[in-house]
Amino acid sequence: MIKAAKELCKDVPACTFEVLDVTALPSSPTLQQGTFTKAFSNAALHWILRDPETRSGVFPAVHAALRPGGTFTFEMGGLGNVSEMRSSILLAVTRRVGLDKALASDPWFFPDEDWAKTEMERAGFRVDRVEREWRPTPTDKGGVEGWVRLMGKQILEAVEDGEEREECVKEVVAVLNEVCKMPNGGTMISYVRLRCQGTKI
């Protein structure tokens, strides 16, 4: 992505790129000078904020990177996001390795509007907009199995034996093909998107 962005912006000398773990933003002198006018995150924070120990520093670090009046806009999975997918995978993995190990491998954090508003205000933002929307989405050609294998990989890897993991996948897919079935064919995933925009004051 960085390579593509550099190529796209090769004729814009003021455009620079940096790869950095967002939980480590305070360690980047160039990103903590309060000079940016906009910050944006799309479909990433529900992975990044999973660890409660690193969660609290992310919004204050974004705030520090912006100049007064700068805006931070993000969209992430919200409370209830892919609940049928997540529940099916967690249950199948739990049957094989136990609930504690299954939950420890769950890579997601899906908060609600109140959480987002509180964290943004705590970081020093004025919250201009916050909403949570159910967005049912038909699966692509990979169907629920493709989604489970890609997005659920971290949880599934808690089942260490490869053959047993495959049995786990088959069990999950069999359930989801029924639960997610659309009346006119195909399957659907229940995405819930949390969106928020705030201004540095």
Short mmCIF file of C-alpha atoms in Angstrom, two decimals:
data_model
loop_
_atom_site.label_atom_id
_atom_site.label_comp_id
_atom_site.label_asym_id
_atom_site.label_seq_id
_atom_site.Cartn_x
_atom_site.Cartn_y
_atom_site.Cartn_z
CA MET A 1 0.00 0.00 0.00
CA ILE A 2 2.83 2.40 0.84
CA LYS A 3 4.61 1.55 -2.42
CA ALA A 4 1.43 2.24 -4.39
CA ALA A 5 0.84 5.51 -2.52
CA LYS A 6 4.41 6.68 -3.18
CA GLU A 7 4.00 5.94 -6.88
CA LEU A 8 0.67 7.77 -6.99
CA CYS A 9 2.15 10.83 -5.26
CA LYS A 10 5.61 10.84 -6.85
CA ASP A 11 5.03 14.31 -8.30
CA VAL A 12 3.97 15.77 -4.94
CA PRO A 13 7.23 16.59 -3.12
CA ALA A 14 5.54 17.50 0.19
CA CYS A 15 3.87 14.08 0.41
CA THR A 16 5.65 11.63 2.72
CA PHE A 17 4.77 8.20 4.08
CA GLU A 18 5.64 6.38 7.27
CA VAL A 19 4.82 2.85 8.38
CA LEU A 20 4.17 2.71 12.11
CA ASP A 21 2.10 0.74 14.58
CA VAL A 22 -0.69 3.13 15.55
CA THR A 23 -0.35 2.07 19.20
CA ALA A 24 3.21 3.47 19.01
CA LEU A 25 2.37 6.90 17.55
CA PRO A 26 3.83 8.73 20.57
CA SER A 27 7.27 7.40 19.54
CA SER A 28 7.10 9.15 16.14
CA PRO A 29 8.41 12.75 16.32
CA THR A 30 7.06 13.55 12.84
CA LEU A 31 3.54 12.43 13.75
CA GLN A 32 3.31 14.15 17.13
CA GLN A 33 3.93 17.77 16.20
CA GLY A 34 0.31 18.88 15.90
CA THR A 35 0.61 19.80 12.22
CA PHE A 36 -1.92 17.59 10.45
CA THR A 37 -5.39 18.79 9.46
CA LYS A 38 -7.01 15.37 9.04
CA ALA A 39 -6.66 11.82 10.32
CA PHE A 40 -8.67 8.92 8.94
CA SER A 41 -9.05 5.22 9.73
CA ASN A 42 -11.17 2.70 7.87
CA ALA A 43 -11.92 -0.87 9.06
CA ALA A 44 -8.74 -1.12 11.12
CA LEU A 45 -9.42 0.02 14.69
CA HIS A 46 -11.46 -3.07 15.62
CA TRP A 47 -8.24 -5.07 15.14
CA ILE A 48 -5.86 -2.47 16.58
CA LEU A 49 -7.84 -1.78 19.76
CA ARG A 50 -8.24 -5.44 20.75
CA ASP A 51 -5.61 -5.23 23.49
CA PRO A 52 -6.97 -3.16 26.41
CA GLU A 53 -3.41 -2.30 27.49
CA THR A 54 -2.63 -0.43 24.25
CA ARG A 55 -6.16 0.83 23.57
CA SER A 56 -6.14 3.94 25.75
CA GLY A 57 -3.23 5.68 24.03
CA VAL A 58 -4.47 5.60 20.44
CA PHE A 59 -6.97 8.48 20.42
CA PRO A 60 -4.76 10.86 22.47
CA ALA A 61 -1.90 10.17 20.03
CA VAL A 62 -4.10 10.99 17.03
CA HIS A 63 -5.22 14.14 18.86
CA ALA A 64 -1.58 15.17 19.39
CA ALA A 65 -0.85 14.74 15.67
CA LEU A 66 -3.56 17.22 14.65
CA ARG A 67 -3.51 20.99 14.70
CA PRO A 68 -6.41 22.75 16.47
CA GLY A 69 -9.51 22.42 14.32
CA GLY A 70 -8.17 19.24 12.72
CA THR A 71 -10.56 16.36 12.27
CA PHE A 72 -10.34 12.66 13.03
CA THR A 73 -12.80 10.40 11.20
CA PHE A 74 -12.97 6.66 11.61
CA GLU A 75 -15.14 3.70 10.74
CA MET A 76 -14.75 0.34 12.45
CA GLY A 77 -16.76 -2.70 13.43
CA GLY A 78 -19.37 -1.75 16.02
CA LEU A 79 -21.14 -3.69 18.74
CA GLY A 80 -22.92 -6.62 17.10
CA ASN A 81 -20.60 -6.72 14.08
CA VAL A 82 -20.44 -10.15 12.38
CA SER A 83 -21.96 -11.67 15.51
CA GLU A 84 -23.18 -14.79 13.72
CA MET A 85 -19.71 -15.39 12.23
CA ARG A 86 -17.86 -14.69 15.45
CA SER A 87 -20.21 -16.80 17.60
CA SER A 88 -20.04 -19.80 15.26
CA ILE A 89 -16.25 -19.76 15.10
CA LEU A 90 -15.82 -19.22 18.84
CA LEU A 91 -18.23 -22.02 19.71
CA ALA A 92 -16.60 -24.54 17.38
CA VAL A 93 -13.12 -23.65 18.61
CA THR A 94 -14.27 -23.69 22.25
CA ARG A 95 -15.52 -27.25 21.86
CA ARG A 96 -11.98 -28.27 20.95
CA VAL A 97 -9.68 -26.11 23.08
CA GLY A 98 -11.88 -24.53 25.77
CA LEU A 99 -13.42 -21.08 26.09
CA ASP A 100 -10.40 -19.33 27.62
CA LYS A 101 -8.09 -20.29 24.76
CA ALA A 102 -10.73 -19.48 22.15
CA LEU A 103 -11.36 -16.02 23.61
CA ALA A 104 -7.62 -15.34 23.93
CA SER A 105 -7.30 -15.84 20.17
CA ASP A 106 -10.29 -13.61 19.29
CA PRO A 107 -8.72 -10.63 17.46
CA TRP A 108 -11.61 -8.17 17.54
CA PHE A 109 -13.01 -5.31 19.62
CA PHE A 110 -16.46 -4.03 18.62
CA PRO A 111 -17.61 -1.10 20.83
CA ASP A 112 -20.75 1.04 20.75
CA GLU A 113 -21.41 4.75 20.23
CA ASP A 114 -21.14 5.59 23.93
CA TRP A 115 -17.66 4.08 24.14
CA ALA A 116 -16.49 5.95 21.03
CA LYS A 117 -17.89 9.27 22.25
CA THR A 118 -16.36 8.87 25.70
CA GLU A 119 -12.91 7.94 24.38
CA MET A 120 -12.89 10.74 21.82
CA GLU A 121 -13.90 13.35 24.40
CA ARG A 122 -11.38 12.00 26.90
CA ALA A 123 -8.68 12.50 24.26
CA GLY A 124 -9.74 16.13 23.74
CA PHE A 125 -12.00 15.90 20.70
CA ARG A 126 -15.40 17.50 20.24
CA VAL A 127 -17.55 14.71 18.83
CA ASP A 128 -19.41 16.04 15.80
CA ARG A 129 -21.01 12.77 14.70
CA VAL A 130 -21.26 9.22 15.95
CA GLU A 131 -23.50 6.46 14.63
CA ARG A 132 -23.80 2.70 14.37
CA GLU A 133 -25.37 1.15 11.29
CA TRP A 134 -26.39 -2.40 10.44
CA ARG A 135 -25.09 -3.11 6.94
CA PRO A 136 -26.12 -6.58 5.73
CA THR A 137 -23.66 -7.57 3.00
CA PRO A 138 -23.95 -10.45 0.51
CA THR A 139 -20.88 -12.69 0.54
CA ASP A 140 -18.55 -12.69 -2.44
CA LYS A 141 -17.74 -15.77 -4.52
CA GLY A 142 -15.83 -17.30 -1.57
CA GLY A 143 -19.06 -17.44 0.43
CA VAL A 144 -19.05 -17.83 4.20
CA GLU A 145 -16.22 -20.36 3.96
CA GLY A 146 -13.89 -17.84 2.35
CA TRP A 147 -14.75 -15.30 5.04
CA VAL A 148 -14.24 -17.80 7.87
CA ARG A 149 -10.86 -18.95 6.56
CA LEU A 150 -9.58 -15.41 6.04
CA MET A 151 -11.10 -13.31 8.80
CA GLY A 152 -11.43 -16.08 11.38
CA LYS A 153 -7.92 -17.42 10.88
CA GLN A 154 -6.53 -16.18 14.21
CA ILE A 155 -9.28 -17.84 16.22
CA LEU A 156 -9.12 -21.04 14.19
CA GLU A 157 -5.38 -21.33 14.76
CA ALA A 158 -6.09 -21.96 18.44
CA VAL A 159 -6.92 -25.47 17.20
CA GLU A 160 -3.35 -26.63 16.65
CA ASP A 161 -3.99 -29.96 14.92
CA GLY A 162 -4.47 -29.30 11.20
CA GLU A 163 -7.00 -32.07 10.59
CA GLU A 164 -9.08 -31.08 13.57
CA ARG A 165 -8.94 -27.44 12.45
CA GLU A 166 -10.36 -28.47 9.08
CA GLU A 167 -13.19 -30.32 10.84
CA CYS A 168 -13.80 -27.16 12.86
CA VAL A 169 -14.02 -25.09 9.66
CA LYS A 170 -16.48 -27.56 8.12
CA GLU A 171 -18.66 -27.40 11.22
CA VAL A 172 -18.66 -23.59 11.23
CA VAL A 173 -19.41 -23.35 7.51
CA ALA A 174 -22.27 -25.87 7.72
CA VAL A 175 -23.93 -23.77 10.43
CA LEU A 176 -23.32 -20.44 8.72
CA ASN A 177 -24.56 -21.61 5.33
CA GLU A 178 -27.92 -22.09 7.04
CA VAL A 179 -27.87 -19.09 9.37
CA CYS A 180 -26.72 -16.66 6.66
CA LYS A 181 -28.87 -18.06 3.84
CA MET A 182 -30.76 -15.49 1.79
CA PRO A 183 -34.26 -16.35 0.52
CA ASN A 184 -33.32 -15.81 -3.13
CA GLY A 185 -29.97 -17.57 -2.96
CA GLY A 186 -26.53 -16.75 -1.65
CA THR A 187 -25.47 -15.83 1.87
CA MET A 188 -25.27 -12.60 3.84
CA ILE A 189 -23.04 -11.35 6.64
CA SER A 190 -24.37 -8.94 9.28
CA TYR A 191 -21.84 -6.15 9.36
CA VAL A 192 -22.37 -3.39 11.92
CA ARG A 193 -20.34 -0.25 11.27
CA LEU A 194 -19.43 2.30 13.93
CA ARG A 195 -18.60 5.73 12.52
CA CYS A 196 -17.32 8.74 14.36
CA GLN A 197 -15.99 12.17 13.48
CA GLY A 198 -14.42 14.59 15.91
CA THR A 199 -12.63 17.93 15.89
CA LYS A 200 -9.57 18.84 17.94
CA ILE A 201 -10.47 21.72 20.23
#
